[in-house]
Coordinates of C-alpha atoms and ligand atoms in Angstrom, one line a residue:
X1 CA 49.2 136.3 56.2
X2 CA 46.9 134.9 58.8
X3 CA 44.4 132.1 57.3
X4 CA 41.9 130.5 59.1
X5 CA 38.8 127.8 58.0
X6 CA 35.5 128.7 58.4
X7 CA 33.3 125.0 58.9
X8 CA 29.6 124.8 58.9
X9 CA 28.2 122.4 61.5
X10 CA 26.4 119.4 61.2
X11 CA 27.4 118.2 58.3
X12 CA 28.3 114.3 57.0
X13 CA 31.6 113.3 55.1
X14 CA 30.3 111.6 52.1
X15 CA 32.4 110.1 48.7
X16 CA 35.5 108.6 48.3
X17 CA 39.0 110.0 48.7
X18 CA 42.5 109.0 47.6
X19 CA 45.5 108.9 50.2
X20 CA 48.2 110.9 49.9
X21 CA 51.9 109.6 50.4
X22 CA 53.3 109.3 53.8
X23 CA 54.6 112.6 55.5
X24 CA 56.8 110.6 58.2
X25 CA 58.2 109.0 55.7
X26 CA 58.9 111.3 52.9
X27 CA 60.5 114.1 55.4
X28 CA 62.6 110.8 55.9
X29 CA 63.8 109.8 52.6
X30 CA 64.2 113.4 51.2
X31 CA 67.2 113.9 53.6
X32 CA 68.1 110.1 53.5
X33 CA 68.9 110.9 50.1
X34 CA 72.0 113.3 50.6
X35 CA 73.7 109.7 51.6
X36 CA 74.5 109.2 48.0
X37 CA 76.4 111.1 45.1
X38 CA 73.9 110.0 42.2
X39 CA 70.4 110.8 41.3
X40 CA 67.3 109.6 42.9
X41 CA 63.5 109.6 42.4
X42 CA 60.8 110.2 44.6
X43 CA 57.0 109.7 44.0
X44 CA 54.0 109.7 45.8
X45 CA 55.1 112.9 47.9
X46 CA 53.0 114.5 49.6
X47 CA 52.3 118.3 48.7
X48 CA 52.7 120.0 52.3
X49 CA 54.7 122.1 53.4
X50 CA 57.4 120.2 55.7
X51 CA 58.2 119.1 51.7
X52 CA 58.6 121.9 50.5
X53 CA 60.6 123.5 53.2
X54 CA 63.2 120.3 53.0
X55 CA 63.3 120.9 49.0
X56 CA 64.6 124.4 50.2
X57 CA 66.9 123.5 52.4
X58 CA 68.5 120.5 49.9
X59 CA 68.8 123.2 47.0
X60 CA 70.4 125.0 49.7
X61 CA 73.2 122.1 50.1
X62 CA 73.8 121.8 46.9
X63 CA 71.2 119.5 45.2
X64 CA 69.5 119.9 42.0
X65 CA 66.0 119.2 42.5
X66 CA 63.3 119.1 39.3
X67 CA 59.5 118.2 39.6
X68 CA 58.8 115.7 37.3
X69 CA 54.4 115.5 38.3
X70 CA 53.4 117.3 41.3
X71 CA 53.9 114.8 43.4
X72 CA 57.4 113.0 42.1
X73 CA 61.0 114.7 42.5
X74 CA 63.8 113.6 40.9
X75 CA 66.8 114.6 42.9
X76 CA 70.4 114.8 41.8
X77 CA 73.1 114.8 44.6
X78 CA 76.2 115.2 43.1
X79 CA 77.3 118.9 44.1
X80 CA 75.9 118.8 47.7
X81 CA 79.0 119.4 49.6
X82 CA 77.5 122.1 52.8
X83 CA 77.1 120.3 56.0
X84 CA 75.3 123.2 57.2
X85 CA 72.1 123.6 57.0
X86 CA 70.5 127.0 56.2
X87 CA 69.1 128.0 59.8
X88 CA 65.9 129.6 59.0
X89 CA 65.2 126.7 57.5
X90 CA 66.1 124.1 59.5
X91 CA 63.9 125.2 62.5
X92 CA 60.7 125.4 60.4
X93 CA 60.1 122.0 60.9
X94 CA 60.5 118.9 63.8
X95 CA 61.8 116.6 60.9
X96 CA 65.3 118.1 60.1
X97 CA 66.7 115.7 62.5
X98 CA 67.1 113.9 59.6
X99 CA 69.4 115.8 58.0
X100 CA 71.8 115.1 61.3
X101 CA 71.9 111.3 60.6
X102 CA 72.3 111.6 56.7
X103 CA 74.9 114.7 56.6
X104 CA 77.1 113.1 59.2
X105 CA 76.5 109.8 56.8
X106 CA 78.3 111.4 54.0
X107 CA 80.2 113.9 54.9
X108 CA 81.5 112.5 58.6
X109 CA 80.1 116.1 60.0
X110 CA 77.3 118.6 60.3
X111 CA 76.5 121.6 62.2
X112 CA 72.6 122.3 62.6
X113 CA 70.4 124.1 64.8
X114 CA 68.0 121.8 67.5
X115 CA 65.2 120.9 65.7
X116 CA 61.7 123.1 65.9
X117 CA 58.3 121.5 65.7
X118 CA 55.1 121.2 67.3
X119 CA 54.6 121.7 70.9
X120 CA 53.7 118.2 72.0
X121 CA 56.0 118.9 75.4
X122 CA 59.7 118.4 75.6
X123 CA 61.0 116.6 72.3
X124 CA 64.1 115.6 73.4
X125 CA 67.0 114.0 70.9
X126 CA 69.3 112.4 73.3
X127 CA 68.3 108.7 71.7
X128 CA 69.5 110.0 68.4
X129 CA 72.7 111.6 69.7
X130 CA 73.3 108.7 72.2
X131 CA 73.7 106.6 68.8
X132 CA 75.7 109.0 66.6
X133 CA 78.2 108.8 70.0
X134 CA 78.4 104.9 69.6
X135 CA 79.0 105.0 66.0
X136 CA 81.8 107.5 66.8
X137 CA 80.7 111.6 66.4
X138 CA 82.4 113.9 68.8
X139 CA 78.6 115.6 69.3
X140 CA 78.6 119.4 70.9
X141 CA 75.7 120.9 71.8
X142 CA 76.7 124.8 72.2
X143 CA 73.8 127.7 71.7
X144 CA 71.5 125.5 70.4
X145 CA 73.2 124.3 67.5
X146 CA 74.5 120.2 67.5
X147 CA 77.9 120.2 65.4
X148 CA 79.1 116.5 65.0
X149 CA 82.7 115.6 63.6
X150 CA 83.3 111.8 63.5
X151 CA 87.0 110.6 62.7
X152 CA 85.1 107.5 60.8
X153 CA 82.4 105.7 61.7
X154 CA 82.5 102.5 63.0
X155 CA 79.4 99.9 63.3
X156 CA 78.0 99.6 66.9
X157 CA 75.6 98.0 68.7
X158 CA 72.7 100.6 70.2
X159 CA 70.7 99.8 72.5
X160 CA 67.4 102.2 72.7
X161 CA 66.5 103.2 76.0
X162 CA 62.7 103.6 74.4
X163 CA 61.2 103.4 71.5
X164 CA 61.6 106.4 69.4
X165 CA 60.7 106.9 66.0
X166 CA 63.0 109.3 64.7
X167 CA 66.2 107.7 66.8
X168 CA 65.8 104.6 64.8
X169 CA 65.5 106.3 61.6
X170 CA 68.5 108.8 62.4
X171 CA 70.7 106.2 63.7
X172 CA 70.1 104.4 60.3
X173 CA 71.1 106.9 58.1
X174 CA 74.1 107.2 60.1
X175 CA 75.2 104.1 60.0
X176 CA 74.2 103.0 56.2
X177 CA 78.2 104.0 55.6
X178 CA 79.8 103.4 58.3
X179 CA 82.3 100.5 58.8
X180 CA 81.1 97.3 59.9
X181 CA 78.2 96.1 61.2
X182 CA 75.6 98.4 63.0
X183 CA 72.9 96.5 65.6
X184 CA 70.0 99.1 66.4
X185 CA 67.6 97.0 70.2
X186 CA 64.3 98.4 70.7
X187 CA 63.9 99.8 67.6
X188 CA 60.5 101.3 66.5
X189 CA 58.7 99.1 64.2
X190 CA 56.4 101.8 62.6
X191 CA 55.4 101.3 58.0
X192 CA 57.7 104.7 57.4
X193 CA 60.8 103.1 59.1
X194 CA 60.4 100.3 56.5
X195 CA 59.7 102.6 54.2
X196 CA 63.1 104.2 54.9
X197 CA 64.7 101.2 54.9
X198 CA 63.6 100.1 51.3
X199 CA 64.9 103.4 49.9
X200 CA 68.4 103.1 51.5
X201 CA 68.4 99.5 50.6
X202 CA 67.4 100.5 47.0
X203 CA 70.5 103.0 47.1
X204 CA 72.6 99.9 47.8
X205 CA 72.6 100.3 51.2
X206 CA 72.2 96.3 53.5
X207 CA 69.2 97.0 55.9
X208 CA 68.1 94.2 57.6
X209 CA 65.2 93.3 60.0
X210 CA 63.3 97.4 60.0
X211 CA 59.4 96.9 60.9
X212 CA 61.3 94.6 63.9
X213 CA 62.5 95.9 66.8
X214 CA 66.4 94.6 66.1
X215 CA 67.3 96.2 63.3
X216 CA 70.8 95.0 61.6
X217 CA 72.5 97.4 59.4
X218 CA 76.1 95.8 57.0
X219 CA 77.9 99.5 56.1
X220 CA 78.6 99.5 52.4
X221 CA 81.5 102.1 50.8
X222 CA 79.0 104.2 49.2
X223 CA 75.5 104.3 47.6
X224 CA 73.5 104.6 44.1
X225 CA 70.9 106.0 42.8
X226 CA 67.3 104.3 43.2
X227 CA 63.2 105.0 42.7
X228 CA 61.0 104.9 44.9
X229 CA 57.4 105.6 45.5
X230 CA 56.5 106.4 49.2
X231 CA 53.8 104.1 50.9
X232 CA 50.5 105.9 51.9
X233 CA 50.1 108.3 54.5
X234 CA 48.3 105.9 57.7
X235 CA 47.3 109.0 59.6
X236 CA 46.3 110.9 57.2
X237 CA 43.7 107.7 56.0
X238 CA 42.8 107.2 59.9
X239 CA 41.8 111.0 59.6
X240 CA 39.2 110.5 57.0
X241 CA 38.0 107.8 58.5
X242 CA 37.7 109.1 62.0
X243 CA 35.7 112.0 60.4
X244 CA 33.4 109.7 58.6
X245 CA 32.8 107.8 61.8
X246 CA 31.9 111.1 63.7
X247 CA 29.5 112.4 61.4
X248 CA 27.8 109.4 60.3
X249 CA 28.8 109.4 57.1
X250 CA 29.7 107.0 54.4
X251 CA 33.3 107.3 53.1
X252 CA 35.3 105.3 50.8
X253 CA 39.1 105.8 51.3
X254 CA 41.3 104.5 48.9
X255 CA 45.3 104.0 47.8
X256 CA 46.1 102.5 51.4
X257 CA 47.7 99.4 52.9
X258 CA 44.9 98.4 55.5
X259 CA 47.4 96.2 57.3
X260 CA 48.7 99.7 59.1
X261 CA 45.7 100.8 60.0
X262 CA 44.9 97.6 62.0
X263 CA 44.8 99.9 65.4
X264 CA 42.3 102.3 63.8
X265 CA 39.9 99.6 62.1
X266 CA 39.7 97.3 65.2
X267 CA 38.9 100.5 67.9
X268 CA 36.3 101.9 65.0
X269 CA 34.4 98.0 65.3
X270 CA 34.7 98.5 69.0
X271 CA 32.7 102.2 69.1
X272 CA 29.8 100.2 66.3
X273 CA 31.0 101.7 63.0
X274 CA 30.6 99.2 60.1
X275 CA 33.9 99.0 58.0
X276 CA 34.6 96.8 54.6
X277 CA 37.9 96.1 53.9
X278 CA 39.7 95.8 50.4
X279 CA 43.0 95.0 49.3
X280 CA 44.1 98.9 49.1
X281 CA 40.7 100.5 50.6
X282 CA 38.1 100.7 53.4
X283 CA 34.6 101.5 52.6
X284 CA 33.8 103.4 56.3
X285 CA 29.8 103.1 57.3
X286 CA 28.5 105.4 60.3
X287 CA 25.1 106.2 61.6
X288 CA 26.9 108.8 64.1
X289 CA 25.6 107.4 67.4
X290 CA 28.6 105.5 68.7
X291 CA 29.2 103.7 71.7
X292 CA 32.4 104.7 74.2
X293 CA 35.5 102.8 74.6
X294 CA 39.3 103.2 75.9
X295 CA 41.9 104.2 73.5
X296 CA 45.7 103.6 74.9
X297 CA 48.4 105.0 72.7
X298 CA 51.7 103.1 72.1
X299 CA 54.1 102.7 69.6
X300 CA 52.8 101.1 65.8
X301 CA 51.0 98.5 66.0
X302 CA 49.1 99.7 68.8
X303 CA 47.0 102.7 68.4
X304 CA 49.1 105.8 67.1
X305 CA 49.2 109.4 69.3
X306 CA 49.1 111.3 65.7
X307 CA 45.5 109.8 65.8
X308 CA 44.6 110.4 69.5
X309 CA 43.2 113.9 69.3
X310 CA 40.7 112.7 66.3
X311 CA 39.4 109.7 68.6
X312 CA 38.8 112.2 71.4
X313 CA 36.7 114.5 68.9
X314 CA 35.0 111.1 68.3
X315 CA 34.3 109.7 70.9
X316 CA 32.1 113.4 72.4
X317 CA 30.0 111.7 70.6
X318 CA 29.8 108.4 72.0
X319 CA 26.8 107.9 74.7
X320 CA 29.0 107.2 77.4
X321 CA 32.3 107.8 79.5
X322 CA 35.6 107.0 77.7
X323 CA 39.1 107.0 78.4
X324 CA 42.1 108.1 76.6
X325 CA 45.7 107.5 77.8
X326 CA 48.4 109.1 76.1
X327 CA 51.8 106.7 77.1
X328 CA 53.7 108.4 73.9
X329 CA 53.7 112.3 75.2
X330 CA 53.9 114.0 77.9
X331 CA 51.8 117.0 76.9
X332 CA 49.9 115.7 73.9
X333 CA 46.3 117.3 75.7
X334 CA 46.4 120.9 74.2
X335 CA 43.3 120.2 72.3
X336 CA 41.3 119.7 75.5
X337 CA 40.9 123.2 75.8
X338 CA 40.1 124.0 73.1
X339 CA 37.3 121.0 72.6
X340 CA 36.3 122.4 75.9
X341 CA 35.4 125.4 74.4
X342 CA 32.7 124.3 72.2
X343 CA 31.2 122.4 75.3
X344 CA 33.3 119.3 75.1
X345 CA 32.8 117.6 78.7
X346 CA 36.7 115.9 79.0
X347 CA 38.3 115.9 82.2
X348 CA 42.1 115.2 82.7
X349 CA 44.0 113.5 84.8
X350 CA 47.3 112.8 84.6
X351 CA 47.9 111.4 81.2
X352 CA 44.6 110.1 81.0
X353 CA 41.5 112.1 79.8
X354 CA 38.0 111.5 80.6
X355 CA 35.4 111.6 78.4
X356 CA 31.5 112.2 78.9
X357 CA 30.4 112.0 75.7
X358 CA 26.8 112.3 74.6
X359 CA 26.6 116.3 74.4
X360 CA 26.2 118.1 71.2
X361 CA 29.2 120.5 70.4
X362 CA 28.1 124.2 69.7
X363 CA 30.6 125.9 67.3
X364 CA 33.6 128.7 68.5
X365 CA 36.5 130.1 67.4
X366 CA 39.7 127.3 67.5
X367 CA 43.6 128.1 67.5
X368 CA 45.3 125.1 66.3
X369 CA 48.6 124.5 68.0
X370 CA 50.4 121.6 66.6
X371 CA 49.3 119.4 63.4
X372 CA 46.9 117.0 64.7
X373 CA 44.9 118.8 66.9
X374 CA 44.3 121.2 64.5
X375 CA 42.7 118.6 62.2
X376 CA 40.5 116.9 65.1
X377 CA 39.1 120.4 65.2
X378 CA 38.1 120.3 61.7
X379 CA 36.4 116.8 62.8
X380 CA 34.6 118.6 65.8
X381 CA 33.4 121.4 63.4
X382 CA 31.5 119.2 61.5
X383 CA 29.4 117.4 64.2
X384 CA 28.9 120.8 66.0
X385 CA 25.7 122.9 65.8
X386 CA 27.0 126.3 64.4
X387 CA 29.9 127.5 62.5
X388 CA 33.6 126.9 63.8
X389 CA 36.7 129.2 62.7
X390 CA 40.0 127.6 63.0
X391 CA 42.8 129.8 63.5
X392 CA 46.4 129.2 63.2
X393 CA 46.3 126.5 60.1
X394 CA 49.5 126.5 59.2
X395 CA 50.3 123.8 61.7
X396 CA 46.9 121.5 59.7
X397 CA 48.9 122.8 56.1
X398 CA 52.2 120.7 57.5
X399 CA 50.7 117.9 57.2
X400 CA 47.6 117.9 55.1
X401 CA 47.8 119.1 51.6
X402 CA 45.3 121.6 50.5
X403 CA 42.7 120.2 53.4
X404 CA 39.6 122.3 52.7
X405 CA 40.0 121.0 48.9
X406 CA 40.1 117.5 50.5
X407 CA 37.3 118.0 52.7
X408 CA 35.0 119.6 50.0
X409 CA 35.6 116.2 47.6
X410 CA 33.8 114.5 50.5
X411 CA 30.5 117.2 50.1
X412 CA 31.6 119.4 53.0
X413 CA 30.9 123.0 53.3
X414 CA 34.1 124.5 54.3
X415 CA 36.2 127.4 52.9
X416 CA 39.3 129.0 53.7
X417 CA 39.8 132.9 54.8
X418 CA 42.9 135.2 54.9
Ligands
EPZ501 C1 57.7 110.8 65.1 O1 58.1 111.8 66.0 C2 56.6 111.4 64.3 N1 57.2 112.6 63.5 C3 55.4 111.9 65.1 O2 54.4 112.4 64.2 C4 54.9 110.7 65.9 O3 53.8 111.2 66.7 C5 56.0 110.1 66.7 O4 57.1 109.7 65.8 C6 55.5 108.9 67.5 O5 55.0 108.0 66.6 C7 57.9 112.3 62.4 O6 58.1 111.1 62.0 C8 58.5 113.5 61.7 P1 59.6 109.6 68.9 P2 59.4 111.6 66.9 O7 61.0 109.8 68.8 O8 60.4 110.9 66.2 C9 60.7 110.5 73.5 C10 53.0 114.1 63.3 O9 52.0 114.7 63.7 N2 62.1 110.7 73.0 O10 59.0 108.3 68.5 O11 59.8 112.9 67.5 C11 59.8 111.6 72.9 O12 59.9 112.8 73.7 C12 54.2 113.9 64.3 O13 53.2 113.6 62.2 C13 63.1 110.9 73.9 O14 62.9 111.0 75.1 O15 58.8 110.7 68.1 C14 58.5 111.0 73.0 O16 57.9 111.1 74.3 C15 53.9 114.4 65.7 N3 64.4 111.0 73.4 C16 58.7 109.5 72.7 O17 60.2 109.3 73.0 C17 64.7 110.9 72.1 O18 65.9 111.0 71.8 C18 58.5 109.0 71.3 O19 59.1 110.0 70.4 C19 63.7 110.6 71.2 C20 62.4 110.5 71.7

């Protein structure tokens, strides 16, 4: 059933809103937990539906799964014995790459279709298999499906050819069992790969050195059950705050861990937005008219792509020319023409775009194409003059849990339409 939101324009973000847990992580540590026989717990998940879809596809395998709140699981992984995947599953969502490093964990095999996801240009996965070799899978790529078989796994030392977020998670689940001792060089250093870490490590597993970019991995004979509460979703918090910014509101957004937002809360000071910062909170302070600046994305710390489409919606409304350079995708621009549409004046070249901001916005009708970009749009339906109709929200429900709810606790007008 097609849904779309229907914003008003003009409008300011005002209240406080709690973060939700982290969706990078949790579509992580669901499939990092089919590495042990025993029964976990998970809270702090997020409600979207790349959750829900991997709670699918682990009843599928064989797990029991219970709700204990809405937002904590308690898993049991005792009769999971498939290493396949169910299909239609799997290619719902980017994140069941996962399931490759933690199925050829346990069971020393897996057969799984390439992984889906957005459209942010080719998504490649030779990092990941490039480490499931060196640990020791016979990896065959035939029709689109991987299938891995690995005699035993044997610890190795991996060098990354760049850094990649979900290598350096995969190649860890991998190698949590495997014999020996596992060296992972130019790791990514991103919160949800510690995050990761601490589950596996709460399992039993000996993860050393994750948030660093050597990360140093003992493999243990098997693993335990654990609890765990997911850290806070950094994205999800620099989205609120972005919108805030842009509208010239006055939001306080709470249940974080300021420290990863570093990249946001510094480039915010820079475009003249007043921030205070508390131990698990930022009080954001905007009058709206902002001044320009250059955004560069690179891997955490620096400033992250998932935010890179809300800092364009932004900085339209900057009285200047900015620059945005996208260094972590090749195609990661799809929102340009879109933003274009409501009389956005961003020119690209290369993997840089150009932005004259200082021109109002005038509302249209918006397809959202991948996750992110569909919630800038949300941001540039607010601080356009008119109403704006975002279509294709399924990608914005991937990621964001109930977002018109979320955006209506901050006073916004917005409502969603089959
Ligand atoms: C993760 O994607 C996140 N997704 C992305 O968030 C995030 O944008 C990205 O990391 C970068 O931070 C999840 O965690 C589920 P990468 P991932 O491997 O792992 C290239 C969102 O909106 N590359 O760090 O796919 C790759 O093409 C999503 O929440 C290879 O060439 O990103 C990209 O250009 C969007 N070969 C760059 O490296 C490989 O084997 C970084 O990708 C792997 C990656």
């Amino acid at each position: 059933m097609q849904q779309c939101l229907k914003i008003y324009g003009k409008q300011k973000t005002r209240g406080s809103i709690k973060i939700n847990g982290a969706k990078n992580s949790a579509v992580a540590i669901l499939p990092a937990s089919l590495l042990t026989g025993k029964t976990v717990k998970v809270d702090n998940l997020p409600g979207i539906t790349d959750i829900h879809r991997l709670i699918e596809i682990l009843s599928a395998l064989g797990a029991k799964v219970s709700f204990r709140t809405e937002t904590s699981l308690e898993l049991n992984l005792n009769g999971v014995s498939s290493f396949s995947p169910p299909s239609e599953l799997v290619n719902q969502l980017r994140a069941s790459y996962y399931l490759m490093g933690s199925l050829l964990g346990r069971f020393k095999r897996v057969d799984i279709p390439m992984p889906g996801g957005c459209d942010l240009g080719p998504r490649p996965i030779d990092q990941h298999i490039k480490g499931f070799s060196a640990l020791g899978a016979k990896v065959n790529l035939e029709k689109g499906f991987i299938k891995m078989r690995a005699k035993k796994l044997k610890g190795a030392h991996i060098y990354l050819d760049m850094v990649s977020v979900g290598a350096t998670v995969n190649i860890m689940l991998a190698a949590v069992l495997a014999e020996g001792k596992t060296i992972i060089e130019n790791a990514a250093k991103e919160p949800e790969i510690v995050d990761v870490a601490n589950f596996l490590n709460a399992m039993g597993a000996k993860v050393r050195g994750a948030g660093t970019d050597v990360i140093k991995i003992q493999g243990v004979k098997e693993l335990g059950s654990a609890e765990h509460i997911v850290i806070p979703d950094r994205i999800e918090a620099g989205t609120f705050m972005i919108a805030a910014a842009a509208t010239g509101g006055e939001v306080l957004v709470k249940d974080i861990i300021p420290k990863h937002l570093d990249a946001i809360i510094a480039k915010l000071k820079e475009v003249g937005v007043s921030l205070e910062i508390g131990l698990d909170w930022v009080l954001v302070k905007s009058s709206g008219c902002l001044l320009p600046s250059d955004v560069k994305t690179f891997p955490y710390p620096g400033f992250p792509t998932d935010l890179q489409p809300h800092m364009m919606v932004l900085l339209t409304c900057s009285q200047g020319t900015s620059l945005i350079t996208e260094n972590i995708f090749e195609r990661r621009f799809r929102h340009i023409d879109e933003l274009k549409k409501m009389g956005a004046r961003i020119k690209l070249e290369g993997r840089s775009a150009i932005i004259e901001g200082g021109y109002e916005l005038t509302g249209a009708q918006l397809q959202a194409m991948d996750l992110r970009g569909g919630a800038s749009f949300i941001i540039a339906a607010l601080i356009s003059k008119g109403e704006t109709e975002i279509r294709g929200i399924e990608h914005i429900d991937r990621g964001y849990e109930k977002i018109e709810e979320r955006f209506h606790s901050l006073g916004i007008k917005i409502e969603r339409i089959s």
